[in-house]
Each structure stands twice: as C-alpha cells, then as structure tokens.
C-alpha cells in the first residue's frame, strides 16, 4: 500500500498529491482527508476512531453535490475531523475496495448501493457497521442530515461497541456464504435458454432494454442475445427473438437522449424507461461495450443506423478521449459550470435562431423541440420520431430529411463547442482501456477504418509502455505516474483484447504478450484447488474478504472474460493448462449460473464456446493477399468463427501455429476445439 505525504501548504489536504482527479477535487476541502493507506489505518487504530470511508468517482453528479453541500462546509468538516479518520477513495482506482463495501452495503441494508458510497468502519478490523450513499445537509426524502448521521454513528461506536463487534462477525460469515463452491458437474447448455427466457420476460418491447427506470444498457446481455441469434437459440413460445431484443434495444438507445445526438458517445444510464434523460456522465467502459455492439449489429443486419452510431462513438473517442501518449481517458463529467447536463441542453429559441426554417422543422419534430421541455425547462435532444416518420409527415423524402438533420446537427455541434466543457477524468485505466482497444479493433475490422486500428494500436502501446512493468501489470496511470497493482479485470480484459486485435492484424509480439498475460492470470489469480479466479492477486493487500466475481456488473465479470479468453488462447496455441482452468472456472460458477442465468451472460458465452467450440481459421498468405482473404473470412457476424491471418514471413510462432506452414498459394487451416483439419486453399 502506498505511503502518503503530509498535508500540503496553502490549506490543501493530503489528497493534493493523489493520481486521481476525483481525490484532487477534494484536496481543498476543510476535511482532513486521507487516501486509503497504512498511515491512515494506523491513525484510526491508535486513536480508536471509526473510519469514515467515502467512495466515488470524478464524473459522478451526486458525488459533486455531497462534496459541495457537506465536505466543503467548515462546520461539517470540524465534526468529521473531531470524530473520525476520514478516507476518500476513487472507485475507479480501487475497484477492490468499492466492490467489497458495496457488497457490505447490500448485506447491511438489503438493497444495492451506489455512489457516493458512505461507509463507517471499525478501526481495528476494517469491518463496516453502517453504510449508506448520499446524505443531504438537512433531513429530506426520509434521509437524516449528514451531521445527524455523523453524531449518531459516533455515539453508536462508543455506546454499542459489543453490538458492532458482533455485527462485524455476522457480516464476515455472510460474505463467506456468498462465495461460490465448486459444483460436481459443469453448467448445462439449457442455462443459455433459461437466460433467454428471463431476458424475454423483462424485455421492454416498446422502448427496448430490460425492466423499467432507471434503465442501463446491459451490454453483456445484448452480446449474449446476438450470440444466441447467430447460433439459432430461441426462447420459449411467443417470446421475442434474440436478434429482435438486441436490435430494438440498441436502436432505441441510439435514437434516444442516452446517446449524444450531436457529438457522439453514450451516457451511463437513463433515469426513465424511455432512455430520454440520462445522468450525463460519459464513461469509457460503456462506450466501448456499445461501440462493439453497434459494430456487431451492423455486421448482423447491414443497417446503416448501427454503422453511423459506431462511427459517431468511435469518432468521439478519437476527438475527446485519447491522450497524446495513446491511452484512453476515463470519463467526462455529468456537470459543467456546477450544473448537471448544462453542456447538452438547449433553449428552443436559441435553436430556432441558429437554424434555417427548412432545417428547424424536421429537426424539431425528430428531437422534440415541438414538444414541452423535458429537462428543467430546457430541451435535451431525444429522438421522439424517426426521420422516416417525419419525412412522411412533412412531405419530404427520407434523403432530404437526413440531409437537413445532418446540417442542423453540424451547426448546433459547432455552437456547442463554444460552451464550457464538462470536466474530464484523464487517468488511464488498464481494464477500461482494454475494453476500448478491443472495441476499436473490432470497429476497424467491421467498418474498414484504418484510423480506428491506428488508435487501438497506439492505446495498446501506451498500456504496455506505462502499465506493464517488469512482468507485472499496473491498474492506473496519470501524468506519467502509475499506481496500484492491477486486478483480475485488467488482466482478463487485456488478454481478450489482444486476441481481438490479433484478428484485425497479426503481431507475433502481441501473441507473446497474450501468453504472458495468461501465465500471469494462472500464477497470480487462479485458485488451483476450488477453481476460478480471485479479483485480487495472491500478494495483494489483505482486506476483510476476497472475492471471485462471477456476475456481470458495470464491467463484464472477470471470471467470464478470463474463461472466454483463456479458452480461445488455449485452442490457438495448444495449451491444455488454459483449457483446464476454464473448465474448473465453469464448475465453480455452475451453482450461481443455475440460480440466476441471465446475470452471468459473459460466463454463458464462455460456456457456449466450451460446449461447442467455434471454428478457428488460421490463414497463411503473403502480405499482399492476406487482407482480402481475411476480409472474406470475417464477412458478416460470426459468433462461431475466429480468424487469424498470419503473414507467410511471420516469425517466433508457438509450435502449433508454426506447424501451420505457408505454401505456394494461400492456405487455410481449420480447427474446431482440439481437432484440426488438413490445410486447404479456399475458404
């Protein structure tokens, strides 16, 4: 655990030197903040003070609200400093701490948490005895004032110490009870059908997505639906088809207020069932997942809508989210000028003044300016009508409407660029970069955009240069400073991404890196006895509990990604240890998957490939012929095919690939699982 410097001069606290922009946002608070470090934990023990642990992230609107209302208030800070050791954590740098104490919130309160997360810990064992999220400065909405909470928690710690100790013991037992135990048999294929049925029941046929408000994209479930559609899996009778559920969901998101209609990029989630009003932060990981899905749906359906959405998202990444060093930034803030969504909102008369009447009429009809305002007296652009419907209503052709909309969007985008921009969290995170590198590689392949491939390669180069140190992966980098040992998600997602990039262009050096990552996963995260992978490495800081994440959350589950990637790499290079780790992971997860199949979409994808391995095509050809052969082999959406096009002159190949020798004409080697056929000279 890193040490920390003393408070900085000029009234800034210990967070002033943090690598996290979120922590630095609190460096001028009057609160005597500590980062999570040995010194802070020792102070709490020595003074016998409970720890007030506050977890958030820089793009979080309600984190800003609580900071302004409470943490910037000298009177509140005086109470915090007198009674507690106050620790601030960026959930993006420390997903281990965030995941642990979010789970504690769930157990203590019987409901999910969120951000800001407010947890009070016993100083001697770091076990939580009270947890909540946002607390207001005065009592409202059934919540106590934050100062009332502080006084009550301090009193409880002094007067109910034995009860708190017992609660801590009960919590640790509850944690242990949540962890999976290896099953006697692996999961069955019918779990995929069960997940489809669960998704069909919660599917919203009108607005897309699953369930009601608030509504999240649920990208792993959509990816599973596409895979099932390609495989021919179907839900029960009278249920919507998998492709239809995925297509409608993504189409509604693309046309909605969740998607930035002028500048590209998706917000994190919508507060309503129609996807109209989001919390306005844009996270790198959401956009990576949705970019990949847009590419897949374009490959699947050929619809221009999905190609356009993929390009607008990828272009936003190139324009606003890639650093000069190549890495991708983490997020854009929900707020600007102290107000949520201000950057994205419009006055009707302002738009009318900027656009010619011929452009304004269809624009207003499509995006709702001819309706009442939808966000605090102003308009957030949301696709109420399709361009086709407006064309029919206004006596125009679809091409005319699309041209007028494009011109109007360009004018408004240029005007919006003059505004004060939302803050940007410019740290480079390994796991999130891995997701976006893979999405950009897929976009380069599906959309035939070399600039997207160049972006992906630059980002991978940055990750390898900055975050890969002496055979160890680190989690975060900012301003040339690296921090924190990487977690399961970083390793597994980066391995999966390198395999994705290898399908777009071959690099023997990248394959060697993938093998290094796989070996690191086995050496530092794998449980050889019970199976599966721990979220933290074997030599990680000891916390109150160690988890093996199986269910998809904000990111696809690390165990699911590891199983999927190790299986693909194991078949590619002929390494049975990787395949054995996959089987033990699926056995470990079997009970949890049977209990709630659709919550384990990534593991179900791994199960699908374990039960029915995709065909793997290795193409050997000269450089001048390789691209056309690869393009033909990758045409359309193929969940059941992986393609690796290796130049004839490639060197340093593992024995299995080296044995797939080039010939006088292009050769295709086809393998399914551990069975390979004789080479052929046609696809």
XYZ file of C-alpha atoms in Angstrom:
683
model
C 0.000 0.000 0.000
C 1.495 3.412 -0.903
C 2.557 5.851 1.771
C 1.203 9.377 1.855
C 2.727 12.780 2.324
C 1.702 15.274 4.970
C -0.936 17.903 4.177
C 0.218 20.391 1.574
C 0.786 24.018 2.286
C -1.813 26.602 1.411
C -4.749 24.840 3.039
C -4.772 21.783 0.791
C -5.028 18.383 2.410
C -3.287 15.052 1.833
C -5.210 14.383 -1.374
C -3.287 17.115 -3.177
C -0.648 14.678 -4.429
C -3.053 11.918 -5.492
C -3.011 10.491 -9.010
C -6.825 10.504 -9.045
C -8.652 13.607 -10.331
C -11.541 12.632 -8.045
C -9.324 12.759 -4.973
C -7.787 16.013 -6.154
C -11.291 17.514 -6.398
C -11.406 17.137 -2.605
C -7.900 18.415 -1.905
C -9.136 21.870 -0.903
C -11.894 20.586 1.430
C -11.546 21.562 5.082
C -11.967 17.850 5.822
C -8.732 16.238 6.977
C -8.925 13.630 4.205
C -6.570 10.694 3.853
C -6.225 8.396 0.868
C -6.512 4.701 1.720
C -3.043 3.976 3.100
C -1.244 2.309 6.015
C -0.766 5.624 7.814
C -4.495 6.394 7.814
C -5.421 2.931 9.074
C -2.761 3.167 11.804
C -4.092 6.574 12.881
C -7.575 5.108 13.256
C -6.316 2.211 15.361
C -4.093 4.354 17.581
C -6.829 6.941 18.236
C -9.606 4.351 18.389
C -11.655 6.392 15.953
C -14.061 4.890 13.440
C -13.169 5.366 9.800
C -15.484 7.366 7.562
C -14.872 5.852 4.143
C -16.238 7.889 1.222
C -16.063 6.282 -2.231
C -16.960 7.964 -5.517
C -15.612 8.981 -8.907
C -14.950 12.229 -10.706
C -17.852 12.132 -13.203
C -20.485 11.374 -10.545
C -23.117 14.111 -10.175
C -24.268 13.200 -6.655
C -20.657 12.942 -5.519
C -20.269 16.590 -6.519
C -23.483 17.511 -4.739
C -22.428 15.930 -1.452
C -18.966 17.456 -1.742
C -20.437 20.935 -2.185
C -23.114 20.578 0.492
C -21.117 18.802 3.189
C -17.411 18.264 2.583
C -16.812 21.919 1.695
C -18.675 23.106 4.800
C -16.232 24.055 7.641
C -18.735 23.140 10.363
C -19.349 19.676 8.902
C -15.606 19.222 8.416
C -14.978 20.112 12.076
C -17.317 17.347 13.183
C -15.769 14.859 10.749
C -12.225 15.731 11.804
C -13.008 15.508 15.518
C -14.770 12.159 15.499
C -13.408 10.157 12.554
C -10.434 9.284 10.435
C -11.722 10.312 7.014
C -10.628 8.342 3.956
C -11.513 9.193 0.364
C -11.296 6.506 -2.354
C -11.681 6.685 -6.130
C -13.748 3.617 -7.010
C -12.121 3.506 -10.451
C -8.619 3.130 -8.983
C -9.702 0.803 -6.176
C -12.494 -1.437 -7.512
C -11.442 -3.971 -4.871
C -12.446 -1.648 -2.030
C -15.518 -0.377 -3.840
C -16.784 -3.865 -4.682
C -16.203 -5.075 -1.142
C -18.010 -2.230 0.594
C -20.795 -2.065 -1.999
C -21.475 -5.692 -1.129
C -21.404 -4.766 2.555
C -23.990 -2.059 1.863
C -26.185 -4.684 0.209
C -25.909 -7.004 3.220
C -26.430 -4.276 5.813
C -29.360 -2.570 4.096
C -30.958 -5.253 1.955
C -30.640 -3.153 -1.210
C -27.989 -2.072 -3.679
C -25.703 0.849 -3.051
C -24.234 3.385 -5.448
C -22.129 6.499 -5.385
C -21.188 8.365 -3.350
C -20.834 5.386 -1.023
C -20.599 6.344 2.654
C -19.355 3.593 4.971
C -18.260 3.643 8.597
C -15.627 1.065 9.558
C -14.382 -0.243 12.854
C -10.730 0.925 13.029
C -9.344 -2.343 14.385
C -10.676 -4.787 11.814
C -11.997 -2.524 8.981
C -15.395 -4.187 9.160
C -18.282 -1.887 8.246
C -21.000 -1.238 10.809
C -23.057 1.327 8.899
C -23.362 2.058 5.186
C -25.342 4.435 3.002
C -24.903 6.529 -0.108
C -25.721 10.221 -0.476
C -26.816 12.134 2.640
C -28.237 15.669 2.436
C -27.249 18.647 4.616
C -30.789 18.797 6.059
C -33.290 15.982 6.571
C -35.280 15.168 3.413
C -36.691 12.254 1.429
C -36.535 10.061 4.501
C -32.796 10.618 4.948
C -31.224 12.212 8.039
C -28.995 15.237 7.725
C -25.378 14.239 7.274
C -24.441 15.948 10.560
C -27.163 13.976 12.360
C -25.754 10.796 10.871
C -22.230 11.669 11.997
C -23.358 12.347 15.559
C -25.415 9.161 15.675
C -22.608 6.979 14.326
C -20.076 8.443 16.770
C -22.425 7.792 19.676
C -23.188 4.252 18.498
C -19.495 3.431 18.210
C -18.887 4.496 21.807
C -22.040 3.074 23.379
C -22.721 -0.091 21.359
C -19.227 -1.454 20.850
C -20.070 -5.094 21.595
C -23.033 -4.994 19.237
C -20.828 -3.561 16.493
C -18.259 -6.316 17.005
C -20.949 -8.993 16.750
C -22.390 -7.397 13.635
C -18.920 -7.467 12.103
C -18.636 -11.186 12.808
C -22.037 -11.789 11.245
C -21.065 -9.778 8.195
C -17.903 -11.797 7.622
C -19.947 -15.003 7.847
C -22.414 -13.563 5.350
C -19.566 -12.667 2.999
C -18.283 -16.237 3.172
C -21.754 -17.574 2.451
C -21.923 -15.574 -0.774
C -18.807 -17.116 -2.250
C -19.297 -19.958 -4.738
C -18.348 -23.540 -4.073
C -17.246 -25.836 -6.892
C -20.014 -27.960 -8.328
C -19.811 -31.645 -9.086
C -20.709 -31.030 -12.707
C -20.260 -28.132 -15.115
C -23.196 -25.980 -16.201
C -25.626 -27.285 -18.795
C -26.425 -25.742 -22.172
C -30.060 -25.273 -21.152
C -28.910 -22.426 -18.898
C -28.492 -20.347 -22.049
C -32.124 -20.988 -22.910
C -33.126 -20.160 -19.334
C -31.270 -16.836 -19.589
C -33.041 -16.075 -22.864
C -36.396 -16.708 -21.215
C -35.512 -14.448 -18.284
C -34.469 -11.666 -20.642
C -37.609 -12.116 -22.741
C -39.803 -11.697 -19.643
C -38.135 -8.404 -18.634
C -37.728 -7.078 -22.208
C -39.434 -3.749 -22.940
C -40.813 -4.222 -26.487
C -41.716 -0.546 -26.877
C -38.559 1.179 -25.679
C -36.059 -1.665 -25.683
C -33.852 -2.689 -22.823
C -34.885 -4.654 -19.772
C -37.075 -3.617 -16.880
C -38.135 -0.095 -16.023
C -36.489 3.053 -14.754
C -33.657 3.602 -14.133
C -32.523 1.824 -17.278
C -28.983 0.648 -18.002
C -27.611 -0.637 -21.331
C -26.849 -4.176 -20.029
C -24.269 -4.730 -22.761
C -23.235 -8.303 -21.748
C -26.859 -9.466 -22.064
C -27.159 -7.861 -25.508
C -23.927 -9.566 -26.587
C -25.350 -12.894 -25.391
C -28.545 -12.278 -27.382
C -26.554 -11.708 -30.573
C -24.560 -14.868 -29.987
C -27.766 -16.839 -29.408
C -29.319 -15.400 -32.564
C -26.293 -16.476 -34.586
C -26.346 -19.943 -33.009
C -30.074 -20.370 -33.614
C -31.001 -20.490 -29.915
C -34.571 -19.392 -29.217
C -36.538 -18.514 -26.071
C -39.880 -20.074 -25.252
C -43.015 -19.945 -27.360
C -44.423 -16.469 -28.148
C -41.280 -14.796 -26.728
C -39.417 -12.177 -28.780
C -36.487 -13.437 -30.835
C -32.965 -12.784 -29.507
C -31.963 -10.671 -32.504
C -35.117 -8.585 -32.181
C -34.492 -7.909 -28.482
C -30.915 -6.832 -29.198
C -31.800 -4.806 -32.294
C -34.717 -2.920 -30.727
C -32.772 -2.212 -27.529
C -29.745 -0.775 -29.280
C -31.805 1.093 -31.875
C -33.796 2.849 -29.128
C -30.620 3.737 -27.253
C -29.023 5.173 -30.374
C -32.026 7.406 -31.144
C -32.505 8.462 -27.531
C -31.174 11.003 -25.079
C -28.790 8.350 -23.770
C -26.775 8.955 -26.939
C -25.251 12.390 -27.569
C -27.078 13.250 -30.785
C -24.582 15.968 -31.728
C -21.174 14.767 -30.606
C -21.443 11.012 -30.217
C -20.858 8.905 -27.151
C -23.336 7.314 -24.745
C -24.148 8.357 -21.191
C -24.046 5.832 -18.368
C -27.770 5.224 -17.876
C -31.210 6.817 -18.184
C -33.383 7.841 -15.261
C -36.560 6.943 -17.210
C -37.817 3.920 -19.133
C -37.723 5.778 -22.491
C -33.933 6.404 -22.404
C -34.763 10.123 -22.634
C -32.945 11.759 -19.728
C -29.589 10.334 -18.658
C -27.245 11.033 -15.854
C -24.961 12.875 -18.187
C -21.572 11.371 -17.412
C -19.914 9.502 -20.286
C -17.837 6.534 -19.176
C -15.178 4.897 -21.338
C -16.309 1.362 -20.493
C -19.946 1.912 -21.506
C -18.911 3.387 -24.821
C -16.504 0.541 -25.510
C -19.218 -2.056 -24.948
C -21.812 -0.179 -27.006
C -19.335 0.551 -29.814
C -18.634 -3.185 -30.135
C -22.367 -3.949 -30.124
C -23.063 -1.337 -32.820
C -20.406 -2.978 -34.992
C -21.847 -6.437 -34.377
C -25.403 -5.363 -35.172
C -24.237 -3.639 -38.340
C -22.435 -6.837 -39.356
C -25.550 -8.825 -38.461
C -28.225 -6.679 -40.109
C -26.418 -4.374 -42.533
C -28.447 -1.440 -41.161
C -26.826 1.954 -41.649
C -28.121 3.182 -38.282
C -25.723 0.890 -36.417
C -22.762 1.795 -38.615
C -23.437 5.508 -38.121
C -23.717 5.069 -34.346
C -20.475 3.066 -34.267
C -18.663 5.753 -36.234
C -20.020 8.641 -34.161
C -18.981 6.850 -30.956
C -15.515 5.956 -32.237
C -15.015 9.442 -33.653
C -15.937 10.930 -30.261
C -13.288 8.705 -28.682
C -10.665 9.882 -31.173
C -11.641 13.511 -30.729
C -12.087 13.754 -26.973
C -10.886 10.642 -25.150
C -7.452 9.670 -26.500
C -4.346 11.138 -24.913
C -1.294 12.275 -26.916
C 0.513 9.234 -25.486
C -2.173 6.945 -26.916
C -4.094 5.834 -23.834
C -7.815 6.477 -23.460
C -9.121 8.795 -20.762
C -11.654 7.507 -18.240
C -14.746 9.711 -18.383
C -16.458 13.027 -18.954
C -18.261 14.691 -16.074
C -22.031 14.928 -15.751
C -21.723 18.582 -14.702
C -20.389 21.790 -16.193
C -20.459 25.198 -14.570
C -21.831 23.486 -11.466
C -24.974 22.199 -13.189
C -25.846 18.695 -14.319
C -26.240 18.357 -18.076
C -25.754 22.069 -18.786
C -23.376 21.404 -21.683
C -26.001 19.331 -23.538
C -29.196 21.373 -23.004
C -30.874 23.832 -25.385
C -33.371 26.656 -25.361
C -35.909 26.311 -28.169
C -35.490 29.877 -29.405
C -31.727 29.509 -29.421
C -32.016 26.535 -31.778
C -34.587 28.311 -33.928
C -32.261 31.310 -34.266
C -29.324 29.117 -35.313
C -31.103 27.039 -37.971
C -32.836 27.954 -41.214
C -36.558 27.156 -41.089
C -36.100 24.302 -43.582
C -33.693 22.626 -41.144
C -35.512 23.589 -37.958
C -38.862 21.992 -38.875
C -37.631 18.391 -39.287
C -35.038 18.803 -36.514
C -37.663 19.982 -34.028
C -40.012 17.151 -34.987
C -37.362 14.433 -34.667
C -35.738 15.678 -31.450
C -38.780 17.012 -29.608
C -38.393 20.783 -29.716
C -42.037 20.934 -30.839
C -42.975 19.322 -27.505
C -42.803 20.638 -23.923
C -39.274 20.878 -22.440
C -38.024 17.608 -20.972
C -35.300 18.711 -18.534
C -35.783 21.568 -16.062
C -37.366 23.945 -18.559
C -34.960 23.177 -21.386
C -34.569 20.538 -24.059
C -32.258 17.556 -24.087
C -32.228 16.079 -27.593
C -34.125 12.792 -27.782
C -35.400 11.008 -30.869
C -39.164 11.131 -30.385
C -39.816 10.361 -34.067
C -37.761 8.592 -36.714
C -36.534 10.536 -39.749
C -38.762 8.327 -41.913
C -41.866 9.287 -39.935
C -41.007 12.989 -40.144
C -40.339 12.720 -43.874
C -43.781 11.248 -44.406
C -45.453 13.859 -42.196
C -43.704 16.839 -43.815
C -43.917 15.711 -47.414
C -40.161 15.206 -47.828
C -38.049 12.274 -48.927
C -36.063 10.364 -46.325
C -32.846 11.505 -48.017
C -33.912 15.151 -47.738
C -34.707 14.824 -44.047
C -31.431 13.049 -43.313
C -29.503 15.782 -45.159
C -31.325 18.556 -43.286
C -30.782 16.805 -39.946
C -27.085 16.364 -40.676
C -26.678 20.066 -41.484
C -28.581 21.092 -38.363
C -26.542 18.804 -36.126
C -23.304 20.211 -37.551
C -24.438 23.792 -36.842
C -25.505 23.019 -33.285
C -22.368 20.990 -32.594
C -20.196 23.940 -33.668
C -22.205 26.250 -31.407
C -21.979 23.820 -28.500
C -18.210 23.660 -28.832
C -18.108 27.284 -27.572
C -19.559 26.256 -24.206
C -17.688 25.457 -21.026
C -16.948 21.771 -21.351
C -17.618 19.118 -18.703
C -14.584 18.061 -16.718
C -12.599 15.099 -17.985
C -11.021 12.422 -15.820
C -7.743 11.980 -17.645
C -6.339 8.951 -15.873
C -5.660 5.867 -17.992
C -7.121 2.672 -16.507
C -5.907 -0.718 -17.693
C -9.262 -2.544 -17.719
C -11.203 0.273 -19.353
C -8.501 0.848 -21.961
C -8.561 -2.857 -22.751
C -12.289 -2.693 -23.442
C -11.938 0.300 -25.757
C -8.893 -1.118 -27.572
C -10.893 -4.247 -28.350
C -13.905 -2.212 -29.479
C -11.754 -0.013 -31.724
C -10.083 -3.084 -33.210
C -13.493 -4.562 -33.987
C -14.673 -1.250 -35.469
C -11.560 -1.130 -37.651
C -12.293 -4.643 -38.921
C -16.066 -4.357 -39.430
C -16.148 -0.781 -40.738
C -12.813 -0.984 -42.584
C -11.435 2.114 -40.864
C -7.651 2.176 -40.626
C -7.745 5.198 -38.301
C -9.558 3.109 -35.691
C -6.908 0.403 -35.936
C -4.175 3.005 -35.530
C -5.946 4.329 -32.437
C -6.199 0.841 -30.919
C -2.541 0.121 -31.572
C -1.467 3.424 -30.020
C -3.531 2.697 -26.920
C -2.127 -0.811 -26.550
C 1.367 0.625 -26.933
C 0.636 3.109 -24.157
C -0.676 0.380 -21.848
C 2.349 -1.797 -22.473
C 4.791 1.078 -22.020
C 3.175 2.676 -18.966
C 1.338 -0.095 -17.118
C 3.395 -3.231 -17.853
C 6.429 -3.096 -15.555
C 8.866 -5.976 -15.084
C 6.263 -8.617 -15.829
C 3.565 -7.025 -13.656
C 0.516 -5.103 -14.768
C -0.498 -1.895 -13.004
C -4.027 -0.513 -12.858
C -3.796 3.249 -13.393
C -1.613 5.944 -14.920
C -1.852 9.733 -14.948
C 0.701 12.420 -15.728
C 3.379 9.759 -16.070
C 2.705 8.353 -12.586
C 1.486 4.786 -12.219
C -0.418 3.401 -9.269
C -1.912 0.212 -7.837
C -1.366 -3.396 -8.761
C -3.797 -4.461 -11.462
C -6.809 -6.632 -10.745
C -8.391 -9.646 -12.414
C -10.419 -7.415 -14.745
C -7.307 -5.644 -16.027
C -5.529 -8.893 -16.865
C -8.507 -10.772 -18.298
C -9.827 -7.892 -20.412
C -6.378 -7.084 -21.737
C -5.861 -10.723 -22.726
C -9.239 -10.784 -24.504
C -8.420 -7.512 -26.252
C -5.061 -8.675 -27.570
C -6.835 -11.681 -29.104
C -9.374 -9.307 -30.660
C -6.595 -7.154 -32.091
C -4.832 -10.247 -33.474
C -7.970 -10.939 -35.529
C -7.694 -7.477 -37.066
C -3.977 -7.610 -37.790
C -1.320 -10.140 -36.825
C 1.599 -9.446 -34.476
C 3.766 -12.237 -33.111
C 4.915 -9.863 -30.363
C 1.310 -9.306 -29.284
C 0.700 -13.050 -29.207
C 3.725 -13.415 -26.921
C 2.257 -10.679 -24.706
C -1.074 -12.525 -24.597
C 0.719 -15.661 -23.421
C 2.490 -13.631 -20.706
C -0.866 -12.294 -19.530
C -2.352 -15.788 -19.466
C 0.540 -17.110 -17.431
C 0.162 -14.189 -15.015
C -3.540 -14.945 -14.615
C -2.746 -18.539 -13.684
C 0.171 -17.684 -11.419
C -1.301 -14.749 -9.506
C -5.108 -15.034 -9.605
C -6.149 -18.630 -10.222
C -7.391 -20.899 -7.436
C -5.987 -24.314 -8.406
C -7.999 -26.095 -5.701
C -11.553 -24.748 -5.974
C -11.252 -23.255 -9.452
C -11.967 -19.771 -10.710
C -10.030 -16.555 -10.334
C -9.785 -14.169 -7.395
C -10.416 -10.489 -8.083
C -7.132 -9.586 -6.359
C -3.749 -11.213 -6.785
C -2.275 -13.623 -4.262
C 0.137 -10.954 -2.997
C -2.452 -8.134 -2.845
C -3.111 -6.124 0.306
C -5.145 -8.239 2.721
C -8.720 -6.967 3.022
C -11.625 -8.248 5.104
C -12.752 -10.546 2.313
C -11.505 -11.850 -1.030
C -13.972 -12.366 -3.865
C -14.316 -14.320 -7.095
C -16.644 -12.183 -9.244
C -18.979 -14.252 -11.415
C -21.916 -11.976 -12.259
C -21.655 -9.118 -14.741
C -21.790 -5.661 -13.212
C -20.503 -2.352 -14.613
C -17.866 -4.440 -16.385
C -18.295 -7.997 -17.679
C -17.406 -10.465 -14.935
C -13.673 -11.080 -14.676
C -14.131 -14.845 -14.379
C -16.286 -14.888 -17.502
C -13.797 -12.848 -19.516
C -10.886 -14.960 -18.268
C -12.674 -18.184 -19.183
C -13.583 -16.927 -22.655
C -10.113 -15.570 -23.417
C -8.126 -18.474 -21.973
C -10.211 -20.940 -23.924
C -9.574 -19.104 -27.184
C -5.874 -18.753 -26.487
C -5.623 -22.361 -25.331
C -7.018 -23.605 -28.640
C -4.901 -21.153 -30.641
C -1.567 -22.184 -29.139
C -2.446 -25.700 -27.947
C -2.063 -25.152 -24.190
C -4.157 -27.629 -22.140
C -3.491 -25.802 -18.830
C -5.551 -22.864 -20.076
C -8.413 -25.161 -21.034
C -8.307 -26.924 -17.657
C -8.561 -23.546 -15.889
C -11.637 -22.754 -17.975
C -13.362 -25.999 -17.027
C -12.652 -25.509 -13.315
C -13.998 -21.948 -13.531
C -17.240 -23.127 -15.103
C -17.624 -25.838 -12.462
C -17.115 -23.245 -9.733
C -19.728 -20.954 -11.280
C -22.293 -23.652 -12.057
C -24.493 -23.189 -8.985
C -24.601 -19.405 -9.305
C -25.346 -19.684 -13.019
C -28.215 -22.091 -12.370
C -29.655 -19.768 -9.738
C -29.741 -16.660 -11.947
C -28.639 -17.445 -15.516
C -29.102 -14.039 -17.170
C -26.913 -12.312 -14.554
C -23.969 -14.386 -15.817
C -24.103 -13.527 -19.522
C -20.328 -13.446 -20.014
C -19.902 -16.827 -18.331
C -22.715 -18.163 -20.535
C -20.749 -17.023 -23.588
C -17.733 -18.914 -22.233
C -19.951 -21.944 -21.581
C -21.270 -21.770 -25.135
C -17.737 -21.948 -26.557
C -16.716 -24.655 -24.094
C -19.626 -26.890 -25.110
C -19.458 -26.046 -28.816
C -16.083 -24.501 -29.703
C -16.089 -22.016 -32.580
C -14.176 -22.874 -35.692
C -10.766 -21.278 -35.791
C -9.357 -20.347 -39.186
C -5.636 -19.684 -39.499
C -4.844 -18.152 -42.880
C -1.257 -18.212 -44.139
C -0.587 -15.972 -47.140
C 1.688 -13.239 -48.394
C 1.063 -9.709 -47.098
C -0.416 -8.553 -50.411
C -3.058 -11.330 -50.398
C -3.711 -11.632 -46.684
C -6.110 -8.693 -46.235
C -8.593 -9.815 -48.875
C -8.626 -13.401 -47.589
C -9.140 -12.217 -44.009
C -11.909 -9.826 -45.053
C -13.763 -12.594 -46.864
C -13.398 -14.998 -43.916
C -14.722 -12.374 -41.483
C -17.690 -11.223 -43.560
C -20.899 -10.819 -41.531
C -21.381 -11.573 -37.860
C -19.886 -14.949 -36.902
C -20.016 -15.849 -33.230
C -18.892 -19.333 -34.259
C -15.682 -18.295 -36.048
C -12.310 -16.796 -35.093
C -9.942 -15.758 -37.866
C -6.202 -15.239 -37.515
C -4.475 -14.143 -40.720
C -0.726 -14.736 -40.333
C 1.749 -13.465 -42.926
C 3.968 -16.081 -44.532
C 7.056 -14.330 -43.198
C 5.844 -14.226 -39.541
C 8.440 -15.448 -37.053
C 8.547 -16.579 -33.424
C 5.316 -18.557 -33.615
C 4.395 -21.171 -30.985
C 4.853 -24.766 -32.194
C 1.193 -25.377 -33.065
C 0.993 -22.257 -35.246
C 4.475 -22.767 -36.677
C 3.325 -26.196 -37.897
C 0.620 -24.446 -39.955
C 3.154 -23.683 -42.621
C 2.620 -21.380 -45.610
C 2.554 -22.787 -49.109
C 2.955 -21.552 -52.672
C -0.667 -20.335 -52.545
C -2.722 -19.005 -49.593
C -3.588 -21.766 -47.157
C -6.441 -22.026 -44.668
C -6.104 -24.252 -41.590
C -9.405 -25.045 -39.892
C -9.561 -26.205 -36.278
C -12.542 -26.823 -34.012
C -11.539 -27.197 -30.384
C -8.549 -29.518 -30.275
C -9.232 -31.047 -33.713
C -7.511 -29.585 -36.796
C -8.062 -30.498 -40.428
C -5.611 -30.681 -43.315
C -4.975 -27.288 -44.925
C -6.962 -26.179 -47.923
C -6.508 -23.434 -50.458
C -10.020 -21.987 -50.404
C -12.336 -20.633 -47.723
